[in-house]
Coordinates of C-alpha atoms in Angstrom, one line a residue:
V112 CA 0.0 0.0 0.0
L113 CA 1.4 3.4 -0.9
Y114 CA 1.9 5.8 2.0
N115 CA 2.3 9.5 1.4
S116 CA 3.8 11.4 4.3
H117 CA 2.4 14.9 4.0
G118 CA 2.9 15.8 7.7
G119 CA 6.2 14.1 8.7
A120 CA 9.4 16.0 7.9
S121 CA 11.9 13.7 9.6
D122 CA 14.8 12.5 7.5
R123 CA 14.8 9.2 9.4
T124 CA 11.5 8.0 7.9
F125 CA 13.1 7.8 4.5
E126 CA 16.4 6.4 5.6
Q127 CA 15.0 3.0 6.6
G128 CA 14.4 1.5 3.2
Y129 CA 10.6 1.7 3.0
K130 CA 9.6 0.7 -0.5
Y131 CA 6.2 2.3 -0.7
A132 CA 6.6 5.5 1.3
V133 CA 6.8 8.9 -0.5
Q134 CA 6.9 12.4 0.9
T135 CA 5.1 15.7 0.2
I136 CA 6.3 17.9 3.0
V137 CA 9.7 19.6 3.0
L138 CA 12.5 17.3 4.4
G139 CA 13.6 18.5 7.8
S140 CA 17.3 18.9 6.7
R141 CA 16.1 21.3 4.0
Y142 CA 13.9 23.6 6.1
H143 CA 16.5 26.4 6.4
I144 CA 18.6 26.0 3.2
D145 CA 16.4 28.6 1.2
M146 CA 17.7 31.3 3.6
F147 CA 21.2 30.8 2.1
D148 CA 19.8 31.1 -1.4
M149 CA 18.0 34.3 -0.6
M150 CA 20.9 35.9 1.2
K151 CA 23.3 35.0 -1.7
K152 CA 20.9 36.9 -4.0
V153 CA 20.0 39.8 -1.8
D154 CA 23.5 40.5 -0.2
P155 CA 26.4 38.4 -1.5
K156 CA 28.7 40.1 1.0
A157 CA 26.7 38.9 4.0
T158 CA 28.5 35.6 4.5
K159 CA 28.7 35.3 8.3
V160 CA 26.0 33.2 9.8
A161 CA 25.1 32.3 13.4
M162 CA 23.2 29.2 14.3
L163 CA 21.3 28.8 17.6
Y164 CA 18.8 25.9 17.7
E165 CA 16.9 24.0 20.2
D166 CA 18.6 20.7 21.2
D167 CA 16.0 18.2 20.0
E168 CA 16.0 15.7 17.1
F169 CA 13.9 17.9 14.7
S170 CA 15.8 21.1 15.3
R171 CA 19.2 19.3 15.1
S172 CA 18.3 17.8 11.7
V173 CA 17.4 21.3 10.5
K174 CA 20.6 22.7 11.8
D175 CA 22.8 20.0 10.4
G176 CA 21.2 20.3 6.9
A177 CA 21.6 24.1 7.0
L178 CA 25.2 23.7 8.1
R179 CA 26.1 21.4 5.3
Y180 CA 24.3 23.6 2.7
G181 CA 25.7 26.9 3.9
K182 CA 29.3 25.6 4.0
K183 CA 28.8 24.2 0.5
L184 CA 27.8 27.7 -0.8
G185 CA 30.8 29.3 1.0
F186 CA 29.1 30.8 4.0
N187 CA 31.2 31.2 7.2
V188 CA 29.5 29.8 10.3
V189 CA 30.8 32.2 13.1
F190 CA 28.6 30.8 15.9
D191 CA 27.1 27.3 16.3
R192 CA 25.2 26.4 19.5
T193 CA 22.1 24.6 20.8
Y194 CA 20.0 25.3 23.9
P195 CA 17.9 22.9 26.0
S196 CA 14.2 22.4 25.5
K197 CA 12.1 24.5 27.8
V198 CA 14.9 27.1 28.1
Q199 CA 14.0 30.1 30.2
D200 CA 17.0 32.4 29.5
M201 CA 19.2 32.7 26.4
T202 CA 21.3 35.6 27.6
P203 CA 24.6 33.8 27.8
A204 CA 24.3 32.3 24.3
L205 CA 23.0 35.6 22.8
T206 CA 25.9 37.5 24.4
E207 CA 28.4 35.2 22.7
L208 CA 26.5 35.3 19.5
A209 CA 26.6 39.1 19.5
A210 CA 30.4 39.1 20.0
A211 CA 30.7 36.9 16.8
K212 CA 29.1 39.7 14.8
P213 CA 27.1 37.6 12.3
D214 CA 25.4 39.0 9.3
F215 CA 22.3 36.8 9.8
L216 CA 20.8 34.2 12.2
L217 CA 19.2 30.8 11.7
G218 CA 17.7 29.1 14.7
G219 CA 14.8 28.2 16.9
G220 CA 12.9 24.9 17.3
H221 CA 9.3 25.3 18.5
F222 CA 6.9 28.1 19.5
P223 CA 7.9 29.0 23.1
D224 CA 11.7 29.0 22.5
G225 CA 11.3 30.8 19.2
Q226 CA 9.3 33.6 20.8
L227 CA 11.9 33.8 23.6
L228 CA 14.7 34.0 21.1
A229 CA 13.1 36.9 19.2
R230 CA 12.2 38.7 22.4
Q231 CA 15.7 38.5 24.0
M232 CA 17.4 39.4 20.8
T233 CA 15.5 42.6 20.9
D234 CA 15.8 43.3 24.6
L235 CA 19.6 42.6 24.6
G236 CA 20.2 44.7 21.5
V237 CA 21.5 41.7 19.4
D238 CA 21.3 43.0 15.8
V239 CA 21.6 41.1 12.6
K240 CA 20.7 42.0 9.0
A241 CA 18.2 39.0 8.8
A242 CA 16.9 36.3 11.1
S243 CA 14.9 33.2 10.3
I244 CA 13.4 31.3 13.3
L245 CA 11.7 27.9 13.0
V246 CA 8.0 27.4 13.5
S247 CA 7.2 30.3 15.9
P248 CA 7.0 33.3 13.4
T249 CA 4.6 31.4 11.2
L250 CA 1.8 31.7 13.8
P251 CA -0.3 34.9 14.4
A252 CA 0.3 34.5 18.1
F253 CA 4.0 35.3 17.5
Y254 CA 3.2 38.9 16.5
E255 CA 0.4 39.2 19.0
A256 CA 2.9 38.5 21.8
L257 CA 5.9 40.5 20.5
H258 CA 4.3 43.3 18.5
T259 CA 7.0 45.4 16.8
A260 CA 9.7 43.2 18.3
A261 CA 8.6 40.7 15.7
E262 CA 9.2 43.1 12.8
G263 CA 11.6 41.8 10.2
I264 CA 11.7 38.3 11.6
S265 CA 11.4 35.5 9.0
A266 CA 10.6 31.8 9.1
P267 CA 10.3 28.9 6.6
A268 CA 6.7 27.9 5.9
H269 CA 5.5 24.9 3.8
W270 CA 2.7 27.0 2.2
E271 CA 1.0 30.3 2.9
I272 CA -2.1 32.0 1.5
G273 CA -0.8 34.5 -1.0
V274 CA 1.8 32.3 -2.7
K275 CA 2.1 33.0 -6.4
F276 CA 2.4 29.5 -7.8
S277 CA 0.2 29.4 -10.8
P278 CA 0.0 28.0 -14.4
K279 CA 1.4 31.3 -15.6
N280 CA 4.4 31.2 -13.3
T281 CA 5.3 27.5 -13.9
P282 CA 8.5 27.1 -16.0
K283 CA 8.1 25.6 -19.4
G284 CA 8.4 21.8 -19.5
I285 CA 6.9 21.4 -16.0
R286 CA 3.2 20.5 -15.6
Y287 CA 0.9 22.6 -13.5
F288 CA -1.9 20.5 -12.0
G289 CA -5.0 21.3 -10.0
P290 CA -6.9 24.4 -9.2
T291 CA -5.4 27.9 -8.8
Q292 CA -4.9 29.2 -5.3
E293 CA -8.1 31.3 -5.6
E294 CA -10.1 28.2 -6.7
F295 CA -8.6 26.1 -3.9
L296 CA -9.4 28.7 -1.3
S297 CA -12.9 29.1 -2.5
S298 CA -13.6 25.4 -2.5
F299 CA -12.0 24.9 0.9
R300 CA -14.1 27.8 2.5
K301 CA -17.3 26.2 1.2
I302 CA -16.7 23.0 3.1
S303 CA -15.2 24.6 6.2
N304 CA -17.9 27.3 6.8
G305 CA -15.6 30.1 5.8
V306 CA -12.5 28.9 7.7
D307 CA -9.2 29.5 5.8
P308 CA -6.9 26.5 5.1
D309 CA -3.5 26.3 6.7
Y310 CA -0.5 24.5 5.2
H311 CA -1.7 21.2 6.5
A312 CA -4.7 21.3 4.1
A313 CA -2.6 22.5 1.2
E314 CA 0.0 19.8 1.6
A315 CA -2.7 17.1 2.0
T316 CA -4.3 18.3 -1.2
A317 CA -0.9 18.2 -3.0
A318 CA -0.4 14.6 -1.8
M319 CA -3.7 13.6 -3.4
F320 CA -2.6 15.3 -6.7
S321 CA 0.6 13.1 -6.6
Y322 CA -1.5 10.0 -6.3
A323 CA -3.8 11.1 -9.2
L324 CA -0.8 11.9 -11.5
G325 CA 0.9 8.7 -10.5
I326 CA -2.1 6.6 -11.4
E327 CA -2.5 8.5 -14.6
A328 CA 1.1 8.0 -15.6
A329 CA 1.1 4.3 -14.7
K330 CA -2.3 3.7 -16.4
S331 CA -2.9 1.2 -13.6
L332 CA -3.8 0.9 -9.9
D333 CA -1.0 -1.7 -9.4
T334 CA 1.0 -0.5 -6.4
D335 CA 4.4 -1.1 -7.9
K336 CA 3.6 0.5 -11.2
V337 CA 2.1 3.6 -9.5
R338 CA 5.1 3.9 -7.1
A339 CA 7.5 3.7 -10.0
A340 CA 5.5 6.4 -11.9
M341 CA 5.5 8.7 -8.8
G342 CA 9.3 8.4 -8.7
K343 CA 9.4 10.2 -12.1
L344 CA 6.8 12.9 -11.4
H345 CA 7.6 16.6 -11.3
F346 CA 4.7 18.9 -11.2
V347 CA 3.6 22.2 -9.7
S348 CA 0.3 22.9 -7.9
M349 CA -0.9 25.7 -5.7
Y350 CA 1.3 24.1 -3.0
G351 CA 4.4 24.5 -5.2
N352 CA 6.8 22.0 -6.6
W353 CA 6.4 18.2 -6.1
G354 CA 9.1 15.7 -7.0
I355 CA 10.7 12.8 -5.0
D356 CA 13.9 10.8 -5.0
P357 CA 12.9 7.8 -7.0
K358 CA 14.6 5.3 -4.7
T359 CA 13.9 6.7 -1.2
G360 CA 10.7 8.6 -1.8
M361 CA 12.2 11.7 -0.1
Q362 CA 10.7 15.0 -1.3
L363 CA 13.3 17.0 -3.1
A364 CA 11.5 19.5 -5.4
H365 CA 9.2 21.2 -2.9
K366 CA 10.8 24.2 -1.1
S367 CA 9.6 26.2 1.8
V368 CA 8.5 29.7 1.3
L369 CA 10.0 32.3 3.5
I370 CA 7.7 34.6 5.4
Q371 CA 8.6 37.9 7.1
W372 CA 6.6 40.1 9.4
Q373 CA 6.2 43.5 7.9
K374 CA 4.1 46.2 9.5
G375 CA 2.2 43.6 11.5
K376 CA 1.4 41.5 8.4
K377 CA 2.9 38.1 7.4
K378 CA 4.4 38.5 3.9
I379 CA 5.9 35.9 1.6
V380 CA 9.4 37.1 0.4
W381 CA 11.0 34.0 -1.1
P382 CA 11.2 32.3 -3.6
L383 CA 10.6 35.2 -6.0
E384 CA 8.1 33.1 -8.0
A385 CA 5.9 32.7 -4.9
A386 CA 6.6 36.1 -3.2
N387 CA 3.9 38.7 -2.6
A388 CA 6.3 41.3 -1.0
K389 CA 9.9 42.4 -1.2
L390 CA 12.2 41.4 1.6
C391 CA 12.6 44.1 4.3
Y392 CA 16.4 44.2 4.4
P393 CA 18.2 44.8 6.6
M394 CA 15.6 44.1 9.2
P395 CA 14.9 46.9 11.7
S396 CA 17.4 47.2 14.5
S397 CA 16.5 46.2 18.0
Q398 CA 16.4 49.8 19.1
N399 CA 14.0 50.7 16.3
R400 CA 11.8 47.6 17.1
L401 CA 11.6 48.6 20.7
A402 CA 10.7 52.1 19.6
G403 CA 7.7 50.7 17.7
K404 CA 9.2 51.2 14.2
T405 CA 8.2 48.7 11.5
C406 CA 9.6 47.5 8.2

């Protein structure tokens, strides 16, 4: 039976030799690599990166993947630390981080520690040109708690309302499949009594598209034939790119979108084909954020 993991990001799932497992969500080790691509485009001279992640399996996999990718592209990791889960104070780590004078920061883990990281960076005057924090900034509660201290903070998100993936923006030679974003939102709101979908709904829908296209390509419902066909698929939907490693089933084509808080709104700033706003760069200084200034 084919199994499509549209909610599990762990690299480990696809390192155990499962024959019929495929993945739709972004692989954990790839969560933060887009930040390097964006920085290389926006500011090629900003090569010094600091990494400060929660010490748990998921966050370490994100950090390790980012570390490998960043070094491959020639970035200089000037600070590399983890902090314990349920941390209450990051002052010592942030003091050392500030002394390393990084251009940008990658870090976080889950909601409470991500919020604490952003808050204490602001309170302690730790300034970077850009910062991407896992999980926490993707939730409205992040800005509700921090207000302008959240301005300029970025995060990777699997999908967001407002992405610009469409038939028009799909490169030649790659198939666009399924409804436009507007059609998807309209259909979803009809069955949810007006509630907007989050990325869970979008990735689940994209998983169904992969099954449909796999069956279509195989011209069969035979499990082995459909799995083989899915290994060759590359398509774009309102969720973005979909394409797996034929052998392991790992998702390789889909990339996170990077969101950034600007003037109290969550904006998509990367990749350019999905963006609905320009990156606020450099992000406001801690002094300006404390003073209530926005991007």
